[in-house]
Amino acid sequence: MLALTAVAALVRFATLDAQSLWYDEALTYDLVNSSFGGMIDGALDHEAQPPLYFVLAWLWVHVFGDGEVGLRSLSALLGTLTVPVAYEAARIAGGRRVALAAGAFTALSPALVWYSQEARAYALMIFLCAVSLLFFLRSLDGARRRDLVGWVVGSALAFAAHYFAIFLVLPMAAWLLLRGPGPRRMLPYLAGLAAGLLAMAPLLLYQQQHSGVDWIGEIPRWPRVRDVVFLFVAGPNGVARLTDHRDEVFAVGLGGFALALATALAWTRGVVRGRVALMAGLAAAAMLVPLLVALFGPDYILDRNLLPAWIPLAIVVAAGLCAPRLRWAGPALAAVVCLGFAACVYAAATNPERQRDDWRSVGERIGASTEDRLVVVAPYWHMRTLRVYQPGLKRTGASLTVRRIVTVELEAFVPFGDLVTAPAPPPPFRETFYARIQNFTVREYTAPRPVAVPTAALRSPGVNRAVPFVLPGR
C-alpha cells in the first residue's frame, strides 16, 4: 500500500505544472484570489458545486500560493490519499490481492490522475466518496459506532464537495437500513445524515437556478454517456488516436467490466461474492440513477460528474482479475491494465495534443510591451483564462488608439453554439505574425502609427463571439 501511494504521489506531483490552467481552473483562480466573502458569493452565484472545495482551496493557496503547482497541489494530495483508502476498502471487500489490484488501478487511473491535477472539486469528491465507502464496508462488518459516525460524516462531506455524490450515498444508506445492524440502530445515524443533506438542499436549489449549467443538457446525450466509459478507461483524451474510436472504447470497456463481474461472481464464494455484487450494485446506482433523472428531469450527465462510481467499479474489476481460478493470468491482465493506464498518463504529461488548452503559451507569445494593445479573444469568455497569464487584460471602451492588435482564436470544443473567428482589423493594420499553438490561432496586426480603433469593428456575433480587450503597456 505504501509503495502504491508513493507511485500515486509521483505521477501526480511530478507533472503538476506540465499543463496550463484551463477555463474551469481560471474560475477557481479568480475565486481564491477574492476575499473570503467574495469567494463564497462567487461560488454560490456562478458555480454548480457546493463551496466546500473552494473554502479549502482559498485556505490552501494562502499557504502554498496560487501558481499552477500551488493551486493544484491540494487536488494532488487528495488524489494521493485516495489510494490507501481505496486499498483498504478493497481489502475489506475482497482480500489483499483484490486490494493490491484496486490500489494499483487507483494510483495509475488516467481519470483520477487527470483530476488530481486539476484545481476543481473532483479529487475532493472522489476522496470523500472513497472514505464513505470504506466506513460503509467497515459498518457492515461490525457496525461499530465509530464506523457508522465515520460513514455519516464522510457521506455528508462528499455531498458537500459535489452534489453527484448523493447517487452513491443514498444506495449505501438504503443498504445499511435493510441489511445493516437493524433499522432501530441505524435510525439516529440516518437521521443525522438526512439532516446534513437537507441543510444543503436550499444551496442546491439556489445554485441550480444561478449556476448556468443548462448547457449540459443541450449536448446530445449519447456522446456524453459514451464519454463516461471513455473517461474511466482512458482518461479525458486517451493516448495516440484513441479519441477517434470512442464507440469502440465504450464497447470494449463495458464488455470488459461485464466479463470481470461475471468472473468474480462465478469464481468467488461467500462474503467476497456478496461484497462484489454489492460494489457492482453501488456502481450501477451511481451511474444509472443520474441517467434516469436526466430522462425525466434536469440533465447534468457529464463524464466527470459520475466519478463517484469509479472506486466501486475498480473493486469489481480487481475482484474479477484476482479470482483464484485465474491463477497467474489474472494478475497478468491486471498488469496490462496498469500499463495501459500508465501510457495514457504519460501521454497527458508529455503530448500537448492530449493536454488542456495551452493558455500559458498563448500568454507567453503575446508577451509584454510598453504600449497599449488590443487583444481580441474568441470565444470572448476565455478572456478569464488568458487573464491568468496576462493579468493586465481588461475590458475596453468604445474605441482605443493603438498600433498593435492581437487576435486569439480557440478552435476546440465549446459547450454551446458554434465557433467564430476574430475579425481582421481594418487598414492600415496588416498581419505581421501568425502562429498555431496547440488548439489556438494567434495573429498580430500592426499599423505604421497609432490609430483610433472602434472596438465594435473587432466584435463578432454569437454566443461564442469575439470581443476585444485592452492590454495596457508596462
Short mmCIF file of C-alpha atoms in Angstrom, two decimals:
data_model
loop_
_atom_site.label_atom_id
_atom_site.label_comp_id
_atom_site.label_asym_id
_atom_site.label_seq_id
_atom_site.Cartn_x
_atom_site.Cartn_y
_atom_site.Cartn_z
CA MET A 1 0.00 0.00 0.00
CA LEU A 2 2.82 2.40 0.85
CA ALA A 3 4.53 1.65 -2.45
CA LEU A 4 1.33 2.26 -4.41
CA THR A 5 0.75 5.50 -2.53
CA ALA A 6 4.29 6.61 -3.39
CA VAL A 7 3.68 5.83 -7.05
CA ALA A 8 0.42 7.81 -6.91
CA ALA A 9 2.22 10.79 -5.40
CA LEU A 10 4.97 10.62 -8.02
CA VAL A 11 2.67 10.60 -11.06
CA ARG A 12 0.53 13.39 -9.60
CA PHE A 13 3.08 15.81 -8.16
CA ALA A 14 5.91 15.38 -10.67
CA THR A 15 3.97 16.96 -13.56
CA LEU A 16 1.65 19.39 -11.77
CA ASP A 17 2.89 22.30 -13.89
CA ALA A 18 3.18 20.39 -17.16
CA GLN A 19 -0.14 21.81 -18.36
CA SER A 20 -1.63 25.27 -18.48
CA LEU A 21 -4.61 26.18 -16.36
CA TRP A 22 -7.81 25.97 -18.40
CA TYR A 23 -11.14 27.77 -18.18
CA ASP A 24 -12.65 25.91 -15.20
CA GLU A 25 -9.43 26.30 -13.25
CA ALA A 26 -9.39 30.00 -14.10
CA LEU A 27 -12.76 30.21 -12.35
CA THR A 28 -11.15 28.69 -9.26
CA TYR A 29 -8.17 31.05 -9.62
CA ASP A 30 -10.47 34.07 -9.56
CA LEU A 31 -12.41 32.76 -6.56
CA VAL A 32 -9.39 32.01 -4.38
CA ASN A 33 -7.93 35.42 -5.17
CA SER A 34 -11.07 37.11 -3.84
CA SER A 35 -11.81 37.93 -0.24
CA PHE A 36 -13.31 35.06 1.72
CA GLY A 37 -16.77 36.61 1.47
CA GLY A 38 -16.29 37.33 -2.21
CA MET A 39 -15.22 33.74 -2.77
CA ILE A 40 -18.37 32.43 -1.07
CA ASP A 41 -20.61 34.78 -3.06
CA GLY A 42 -18.90 33.88 -6.31
CA ALA A 43 -19.13 30.15 -5.65
CA LEU A 44 -22.83 30.41 -4.84
CA ASP A 45 -23.70 32.58 -7.83
CA HIS A 46 -21.53 31.10 -10.57
CA GLU A 47 -20.66 27.51 -9.62
CA ALA A 48 -22.70 24.32 -9.83
CA GLN A 49 -20.79 22.72 -6.95
CA PRO A 50 -21.06 23.29 -3.19
CA PRO A 51 -18.47 25.66 -1.74
CA LEU A 52 -16.52 23.13 0.38
CA TYR A 53 -13.71 22.72 -2.14
CA PHE A 54 -13.40 26.47 -2.72
CA VAL A 55 -13.17 27.10 1.03
CA LEU A 56 -10.34 24.57 1.30
CA ALA A 57 -8.63 25.93 -1.82
CA TRP A 58 -8.90 29.52 -0.55
CA LEU A 59 -7.11 28.49 2.65
CA TRP A 60 -4.62 26.33 0.74
CA VAL A 61 -3.38 29.00 -1.69
CA HIS A 62 -2.76 31.42 1.17
CA VAL A 63 -0.08 28.96 2.30
CA PHE A 64 1.17 27.42 -0.96
CA GLY A 65 0.46 30.17 -3.49
CA ASP A 66 -1.85 30.44 -6.49
CA GLY A 67 0.53 29.27 -9.22
CA GLU A 68 -0.16 26.10 -11.14
CA VAL A 69 1.62 23.92 -8.58
CA GLY A 70 0.24 25.73 -5.54
CA LEU A 71 -3.31 25.79 -6.86
CA ARG A 72 -3.33 22.14 -7.98
CA SER A 73 -1.37 20.59 -5.15
CA LEU A 74 -4.46 20.32 -2.94
CA SER A 75 -6.08 18.05 -5.53
CA ALA A 76 -2.83 16.12 -5.96
CA LEU A 77 -2.66 15.46 -2.22
CA LEU A 78 -6.28 14.33 -2.10
CA GLY A 79 -5.76 12.10 -5.14
CA THR A 80 -2.73 10.51 -3.49
CA LEU A 81 -4.61 9.90 -0.23
CA THR A 82 -7.40 8.21 -2.18
CA VAL A 83 -5.09 5.26 -2.89
CA PRO A 84 -4.72 3.91 0.69
CA VAL A 85 -8.43 4.49 1.32
CA ALA A 86 -9.38 2.58 -1.85
CA TYR A 87 -6.85 -0.14 -0.96
CA GLU A 88 -8.39 -0.67 2.47
CA ALA A 89 -11.94 -0.65 1.11
CA ALA A 90 -10.96 -3.25 -1.49
CA ARG A 91 -9.22 -5.37 1.17
CA ILE A 92 -12.41 -5.49 3.24
CA ALA A 93 -14.47 -6.31 0.14
CA GLY A 94 -12.25 -8.94 -1.45
CA GLY A 95 -8.98 -9.56 0.36
CA ARG A 96 -5.39 -8.45 -0.08
CA ARG A 97 -4.96 -9.49 -3.73
CA VAL A 98 -8.03 -7.50 -4.70
CA ALA A 99 -6.74 -4.59 -2.62
CA LEU A 100 -3.39 -4.68 -4.43
CA ALA A 101 -5.04 -4.58 -7.86
CA ALA A 102 -7.62 -1.93 -6.91
CA GLY A 103 -4.91 0.19 -5.30
CA ALA A 104 -2.78 -0.03 -8.44
CA PHE A 105 -5.75 0.92 -10.62
CA THR A 106 -6.45 3.91 -8.37
CA ALA A 107 -2.83 5.03 -8.36
CA LEU A 108 -2.49 4.92 -12.16
CA SER A 109 -6.03 5.65 -13.38
CA PRO A 110 -5.80 8.28 -16.15
CA ALA A 111 -9.10 9.77 -14.98
CA LEU A 112 -8.06 10.03 -11.34
CA VAL A 113 -4.59 11.36 -12.19
CA TRP A 114 -6.13 13.96 -14.50
CA TYR A 115 -8.50 15.29 -11.86
CA SER A 116 -5.79 15.06 -9.20
CA GLN A 117 -4.01 17.66 -11.32
CA GLU A 118 -6.95 19.99 -11.72
CA ALA A 119 -7.90 22.83 -9.40
CA ARG A 120 -11.52 21.77 -9.12
CA ALA A 121 -13.61 19.74 -6.67
CA TYR A 122 -13.40 16.32 -8.34
CA ALA A 123 -10.39 14.95 -6.45
CA LEU A 124 -12.03 16.01 -3.18
CA MET A 125 -15.28 14.34 -4.21
CA ILE A 126 -13.54 11.07 -5.14
CA PHE A 127 -11.53 11.02 -1.91
CA LEU A 128 -14.57 11.63 0.28
CA CYS A 129 -16.64 9.07 -1.65
CA ALA A 130 -13.84 6.56 -1.04
CA VAL A 131 -13.84 7.44 2.68
CA SER A 132 -17.62 7.00 2.81
CA LEU A 133 -17.33 3.63 1.04
CA LEU A 134 -14.61 2.46 3.43
CA PHE A 135 -16.65 3.26 6.55
CA PHE A 136 -19.71 1.73 4.89
CA LEU A 137 -17.87 -1.58 4.44
CA ARG A 138 -16.49 -1.43 7.97
CA SER A 139 -20.01 -0.78 9.27
CA LEU A 140 -21.25 -3.92 7.53
CA ASP A 141 -18.57 -5.94 9.32
CA GLY A 142 -19.07 -4.73 12.86
CA ALA A 143 -21.50 -1.81 12.98
CA ARG A 144 -19.24 -0.09 15.48
CA ARG A 145 -20.28 3.41 16.44
CA ARG A 146 -17.09 5.00 15.18
CA ASP A 147 -17.55 3.37 11.77
CA LEU A 148 -21.16 4.48 11.47
CA VAL A 149 -20.21 8.01 12.52
CA GLY A 150 -17.36 7.94 10.01
CA TRP A 151 -19.77 6.88 7.28
CA VAL A 152 -22.23 9.66 8.14
CA VAL A 153 -19.52 12.33 8.24
CA GLY A 154 -17.78 11.07 5.09
CA SER A 155 -21.08 10.88 3.20
CA ALA A 156 -22.21 14.36 4.25
CA LEU A 157 -18.83 15.86 3.32
CA ALA A 158 -18.85 14.05 -0.03
CA PHE A 159 -22.22 15.65 -0.79
CA ALA A 160 -20.80 19.00 0.35
CA ALA A 161 -17.96 18.51 -2.14
CA HIS A 162 -20.13 17.59 -5.14
CA TYR A 163 -23.85 17.03 -5.45
CA PHE A 164 -23.46 13.87 -7.56
CA ALA A 165 -22.04 12.06 -4.54
CA ILE A 166 -25.66 11.64 -3.46
CA PHE A 167 -26.07 8.87 -6.03
CA LEU A 168 -23.51 6.77 -4.16
CA VAL A 169 -24.51 7.85 -0.65
CA LEU A 170 -28.22 7.07 -0.85
CA PRO A 171 -27.79 3.45 -2.06
CA MET A 172 -25.36 2.86 0.81
CA ALA A 173 -27.88 4.32 3.25
CA ALA A 174 -30.62 2.08 1.88
CA TRP A 175 -28.38 -1.00 2.18
CA LEU A 176 -27.43 -0.20 5.76
CA LEU A 177 -31.11 0.26 6.61
CA LEU A 178 -32.13 -3.05 5.03
CA ARG A 179 -29.09 -5.25 5.64
CA GLY A 180 -27.09 -3.43 8.31
CA PRO A 181 -27.31 -3.59 12.08
CA GLY A 182 -31.08 -3.06 12.01
CA PRO A 183 -33.48 -0.14 11.43
CA ARG A 184 -33.68 0.84 15.09
CA ARG A 185 -29.87 1.01 15.46
CA MET A 186 -29.47 2.85 12.16
CA LEU A 187 -32.20 5.42 12.75
CA PRO A 188 -30.06 8.01 14.64
CA TYR A 189 -27.28 7.80 12.07
CA LEU A 190 -29.63 8.05 9.10
CA ALA A 191 -31.37 10.97 10.78
CA GLY A 192 -28.03 12.72 11.18
CA LEU A 193 -27.17 12.12 7.52
CA ALA A 194 -30.62 13.31 6.42
CA ALA A 195 -30.21 16.48 8.47
CA GLY A 196 -26.89 17.18 6.78
CA LEU A 197 -28.27 16.57 3.30
CA LEU A 198 -31.40 18.64 3.91
CA ALA A 199 -29.29 21.50 5.21
CA MET A 200 -27.62 21.57 1.78
CA ALA A 201 -30.92 21.45 -0.14
CA PRO A 202 -31.53 25.23 -0.25
CA LEU A 203 -27.99 25.71 -1.54
CA LEU A 204 -28.58 23.08 -4.23
CA LEU A 205 -31.80 24.74 -5.36
CA TYR A 206 -30.20 28.18 -5.39
CA GLN A 207 -27.21 27.04 -7.45
CA GLN A 208 -29.44 25.14 -9.84
CA GLN A 209 -31.09 28.46 -10.68
CA HIS A 210 -27.94 30.59 -10.83
CA SER A 211 -25.03 28.39 -11.91
CA GLY A 212 -25.75 28.44 -15.64
CA VAL A 213 -25.11 24.75 -16.34
CA ASP A 214 -28.14 24.25 -18.60
CA TRP A 215 -25.67 23.96 -21.49
CA ILE A 216 -25.02 20.36 -20.44
CA GLY A 217 -28.49 19.24 -21.50
CA GLU A 218 -28.03 20.91 -24.91
CA ILE A 219 -25.28 18.43 -25.83
CA PRO A 220 -26.63 15.16 -27.33
CA ARG A 221 -26.95 12.60 -24.57
CA TRP A 222 -25.35 9.59 -26.27
CA PRO A 223 -21.87 11.17 -26.68
CA ARG A 224 -21.96 12.19 -23.03
CA VAL A 225 -22.88 8.67 -21.89
CA ARG A 226 -20.25 7.14 -24.15
CA ASP A 227 -17.62 9.53 -22.81
CA VAL A 228 -18.25 8.35 -19.24
CA VAL A 229 -16.84 4.94 -20.14
CA PHE A 230 -14.05 6.52 -22.19
CA LEU A 231 -13.02 8.66 -19.22
CA PHE A 232 -12.99 5.68 -16.86
CA VAL A 233 -10.91 3.61 -19.28
CA ALA A 234 -8.52 6.12 -20.85
CA GLY A 235 -8.94 9.49 -19.18
CA PRO A 236 -10.30 12.54 -20.99
CA ASN A 237 -8.05 12.27 -24.06
CA GLY A 238 -6.61 8.77 -24.13
CA VAL A 239 -3.41 8.03 -26.00
CA ALA A 240 -2.37 8.08 -29.69
CA ARG A 241 -5.55 8.21 -31.83
CA LEU A 242 -7.78 6.58 -29.23
CA THR A 243 -10.13 9.57 -29.16
CA ASP A 244 -11.10 8.75 -32.76
CA HIS A 245 -12.52 5.42 -31.58
CA ARG A 246 -14.70 6.38 -28.65
CA ASP A 247 -17.51 4.00 -29.65
CA GLU A 248 -15.07 1.09 -29.75
CA VAL A 249 -13.59 2.05 -26.37
CA PHE A 250 -17.12 2.21 -24.97
CA ALA A 251 -17.88 -1.31 -26.22
CA VAL A 252 -14.58 -2.77 -25.01
CA GLY A 253 -14.79 -1.02 -21.63
CA LEU A 254 -18.36 -2.11 -20.99
CA GLY A 255 -17.63 -5.65 -22.17
CA GLY A 256 -14.51 -5.88 -20.05
CA PHE A 257 -16.37 -4.79 -16.94
CA ALA A 258 -19.19 -7.25 -17.60
CA LEU A 259 -16.67 -10.06 -18.05
CA ALA A 260 -14.81 -9.13 -14.85
CA LEU A 261 -18.09 -9.03 -12.92
CA ALA A 262 -19.21 -12.38 -14.30
CA THR A 263 -15.84 -13.92 -13.43
CA ALA A 264 -15.93 -12.52 -9.91
CA LEU A 265 -19.45 -13.74 -9.26
CA ALA A 266 -18.76 -17.18 -10.74
CA TRP A 267 -15.38 -17.85 -9.13
CA THR A 268 -15.69 -16.29 -5.70
CA ARG A 269 -17.69 -17.56 -2.76
CA GLY A 270 -19.31 -16.42 0.46
CA VAL A 271 -18.75 -12.93 1.77
CA VAL A 272 -16.45 -11.91 -1.08
CA ARG A 273 -19.04 -12.81 -3.69
CA GLY A 274 -21.69 -10.84 -1.86
CA ARG A 275 -19.42 -7.83 -1.48
CA VAL A 276 -18.52 -7.88 -5.19
CA ALA A 277 -22.20 -7.93 -6.09
CA LEU A 278 -22.78 -5.07 -3.66
CA MET A 279 -19.97 -2.99 -5.21
CA ALA A 280 -21.44 -3.63 -8.67
CA GLY A 281 -24.84 -2.53 -7.42
CA LEU A 282 -23.46 0.66 -5.89
CA ALA A 283 -21.57 1.49 -9.08
CA ALA A 284 -24.65 0.82 -11.19
CA ALA A 285 -26.77 3.06 -8.96
CA ALA A 286 -24.18 5.86 -9.06
CA MET A 287 -24.23 5.78 -12.87
CA LEU A 288 -27.75 4.73 -13.87
CA VAL A 289 -29.83 6.72 -11.37
CA PRO A 290 -28.43 10.06 -12.66
CA LEU A 291 -29.27 8.87 -16.17
CA LEU A 292 -32.86 8.12 -15.14
CA VAL A 293 -33.09 11.54 -13.52
CA ALA A 294 -31.82 13.08 -16.76
CA LEU A 295 -34.53 11.30 -18.75
CA PHE A 296 -37.33 12.80 -16.69
CA GLY A 297 -35.82 15.92 -15.11
CA PRO A 298 -32.67 18.07 -15.08
CA ASP A 299 -29.94 16.62 -17.27
CA TYR A 300 -26.46 17.15 -15.84
CA ILE A 301 -24.85 13.95 -17.14
CA LEU A 302 -21.15 14.59 -17.71
CA ASP A 303 -18.33 12.08 -17.54
CA ARG A 304 -16.60 13.74 -14.59
CA ASN A 305 -19.85 14.07 -12.62
CA LEU A 306 -20.13 10.27 -12.48
CA LEU A 307 -16.70 9.73 -10.90
CA PRO A 308 -18.27 8.59 -7.56
CA ALA A 309 -18.78 5.23 -9.30
CA TRP A 310 -15.08 4.76 -10.05
CA ILE A 311 -13.85 3.15 -6.81
CA PRO A 312 -16.66 0.53 -6.63
CA LEU A 313 -16.05 -0.27 -10.31
CA ALA A 314 -12.31 -0.67 -9.68
CA ILE A 315 -13.01 -3.09 -6.83
CA VAL A 316 -15.29 -5.20 -9.05
CA VAL A 317 -12.72 -5.38 -11.86
CA ALA A 318 -9.95 -6.17 -9.37
CA ALA A 319 -12.03 -8.96 -7.85
CA GLY A 320 -12.66 -10.45 -11.28
CA LEU A 321 -8.98 -10.40 -12.23
CA CYS A 322 -7.92 -11.78 -8.86
CA ALA A 323 -10.33 -14.72 -8.83
CA PRO A 324 -8.31 -17.74 -7.60
CA ARG A 325 -9.14 -19.91 -10.61
CA LEU A 326 -7.44 -17.44 -12.96
CA ARG A 327 -4.12 -18.13 -11.20
CA TRP A 328 -1.33 -16.14 -12.89
CA ALA A 329 -3.48 -14.96 -15.82
CA GLY A 330 -5.50 -12.56 -13.66
CA PRO A 331 -2.54 -10.64 -12.22
CA ALA A 332 -1.02 -10.55 -15.70
CA LEU A 333 -4.18 -8.96 -17.08
CA ALA A 334 -4.20 -6.50 -14.16
CA ALA A 335 -0.62 -5.57 -15.05
CA VAL A 336 -1.68 -4.99 -18.68
CA VAL A 337 -4.47 -2.68 -17.47
CA CYS A 338 -1.97 -0.76 -15.36
CA LEU A 339 0.41 -0.43 -18.30
CA GLY A 340 -2.41 0.92 -20.44
CA PHE A 341 -3.30 3.39 -17.69
CA ALA A 342 0.35 4.45 -17.40
CA ALA A 343 0.58 5.03 -21.16
CA CYS A 344 -2.43 7.38 -21.05
CA VAL A 345 -0.99 9.22 -18.04
CA TYR A 346 2.36 9.59 -19.81
CA ALA A 347 0.64 10.93 -22.95
CA ALA A 348 -1.21 13.56 -20.92
CA ALA A 349 2.04 14.64 -19.28
CA THR A 350 4.13 14.87 -22.45
CA ASN A 351 1.93 15.29 -25.53
CA PRO A 352 0.40 18.78 -25.99
CA GLU A 353 -2.40 17.27 -28.09
CA ARG A 354 -3.59 15.31 -25.02
CA GLN A 355 -3.45 18.26 -22.65
CA ARG A 356 -5.63 21.12 -21.52
CA ASP A 357 -5.86 24.29 -23.61
CA ASP A 358 -2.38 25.84 -23.58
CA TRP A 359 -3.19 29.39 -22.49
CA ARG A 360 0.22 29.70 -20.88
CA SER A 361 1.96 29.52 -24.26
CA VAL A 362 -0.54 31.97 -25.73
CA GLY A 363 0.19 34.40 -22.91
CA GLU A 364 3.92 34.00 -23.45
CA ARG A 365 3.51 34.61 -27.17
CA ILE A 366 1.59 37.83 -26.57
CA GLY A 367 4.39 38.83 -24.22
CA ALA A 368 5.00 42.22 -22.65
CA SER A 369 5.02 45.61 -24.33
CA THR A 370 5.50 49.23 -23.35
CA GLU A 371 2.47 50.32 -25.38
CA ASP A 372 -1.24 49.54 -25.08
CA ARG A 373 -2.59 46.77 -27.31
CA LEU A 374 -5.98 45.38 -28.19
CA VAL A 375 -6.35 41.64 -27.71
CA VAL A 376 -9.37 40.05 -29.42
CA VAL A 377 -10.40 36.76 -27.78
CA ALA A 378 -12.75 34.24 -29.41
CA PRO A 379 -14.73 32.85 -27.66
CA TYR A 380 -14.77 36.00 -25.55
CA TRP A 381 -15.44 34.26 -22.22
CA HIS A 382 -11.97 32.70 -22.34
CA MET A 383 -10.63 36.15 -21.55
CA ARG A 384 -10.84 34.95 -17.93
CA THR A 385 -8.31 32.20 -18.67
CA LEU A 386 -5.94 34.39 -20.67
CA ARG A 387 -6.01 36.93 -17.84
CA VAL A 388 -4.29 34.37 -15.57
CA TYR A 389 -1.22 34.65 -17.84
CA GLN A 390 -1.73 38.28 -18.87
CA PRO A 391 -3.05 39.83 -15.62
CA GLY A 392 -3.45 43.34 -17.07
CA LEU A 393 -6.11 42.26 -19.58
CA LYS A 394 -9.37 44.16 -19.04
CA ARG A 395 -12.47 45.40 -20.81
CA THR A 396 -12.20 48.40 -23.06
CA GLY A 397 -14.40 51.29 -24.11
CA ALA A 398 -15.92 52.24 -27.45
CA SER A 399 -12.56 52.97 -29.07
CA LEU A 400 -8.86 52.85 -28.31
CA THR A 401 -5.82 54.28 -30.03
CA VAL A 402 -3.27 51.52 -30.61
CA ARG A 403 -0.61 50.44 -33.06
CA ARG A 404 -0.85 46.69 -32.46
CA ILE A 405 -3.78 44.29 -32.30
CA VAL A 406 -3.54 40.61 -31.35
CA THR A 407 -6.30 38.07 -32.11
CA VAL A 408 -6.58 34.75 -30.25
CA GLU A 409 -8.94 32.08 -31.55
CA LEU A 410 -9.55 28.82 -29.70
CA GLU A 411 -10.50 26.06 -32.10
CA ALA A 412 -11.73 23.37 -29.74
CA PHE A 413 -14.95 22.03 -28.28
CA VAL A 414 -17.27 24.64 -26.81
CA PRO A 415 -20.39 23.61 -24.90
CA PHE A 416 -22.84 25.81 -26.80
CA GLY A 417 -23.12 27.48 -30.18
CA ASP A 418 -20.58 27.45 -32.97
CA LEU A 419 -17.00 28.59 -33.04
CA VAL A 420 -16.36 32.01 -34.53
CA THR A 421 -13.31 33.74 -35.90
CA ALA A 422 -11.94 37.09 -34.83
CA PRO A 423 -12.49 39.81 -37.47
CA ALA A 424 -9.37 41.16 -39.14
CA PRO A 425 -8.68 44.80 -38.20
CA PRO A 426 -9.33 47.38 -40.93
CA PRO A 427 -6.49 49.16 -42.76
CA PRO A 428 -3.92 50.47 -42.14
CA PHE A 429 -3.41 47.37 -39.95
CA ARG A 430 -1.78 44.42 -41.67
CA GLU A 431 -0.94 40.95 -40.44
CA THR A 432 2.66 40.75 -39.26
CA PHE A 433 2.63 37.49 -37.32
CA TYR A 434 0.76 34.16 -37.49
CA ALA A 435 1.20 31.15 -35.21
CA ARG A 436 -0.52 27.88 -34.42
CA ILE A 437 -0.22 26.96 -30.73
CA GLN A 438 -1.95 23.68 -29.89
CA ASN A 439 -5.67 24.47 -30.43
CA PHE A 440 -5.08 28.20 -30.93
CA THR A 441 -4.52 30.55 -33.81
CA VAL A 442 -2.67 33.71 -32.79
CA ARG A 443 -2.30 36.63 -35.17
CA GLU A 444 -0.72 40.03 -34.71
CA TYR A 445 -1.64 43.08 -36.77
CA THR A 446 0.48 46.22 -36.86
CA ALA A 447 -0.18 49.74 -38.13
CA PRO A 448 2.58 52.19 -39.11
CA ARG A 449 1.31 54.65 -36.50
CA PRO A 450 -1.19 54.64 -33.61
CA VAL A 451 -4.76 54.50 -34.93
CA ALA A 452 -8.10 55.12 -33.15
CA VAL A 453 -9.88 51.77 -33.49
CA PRO A 454 -13.63 51.46 -32.82
CA THR A 455 -13.86 48.29 -30.78
CA ALA A 456 -17.21 47.42 -32.40
CA ALA A 457 -15.29 46.69 -35.61
CA LEU A 458 -13.44 43.87 -33.85
CA ARG A 459 -16.53 42.15 -32.43
CA SER A 460 -18.37 39.24 -33.99
CA PRO A 461 -21.90 37.99 -33.26
CA GLY A 462 -22.99 34.81 -31.49
CA VAL A 463 -22.75 33.29 -28.06
CA ASN A 464 -19.07 32.50 -28.64
CA ARG A 465 -18.41 35.90 -30.20
CA ALA A 466 -15.04 37.56 -30.47
CA VAL A 467 -14.62 40.56 -28.16
CA PRO A 468 -11.67 42.97 -27.91
CA PHE A 469 -9.97 43.71 -24.60
CA VAL A 470 -7.25 46.18 -23.77
CA LEU A 471 -3.82 45.04 -22.57
CA PRO A 472 -2.11 48.12 -21.07
CA GLY A 473 1.57 48.65 -21.72
CA ARG A 474 4.03 48.16 -18.88
#
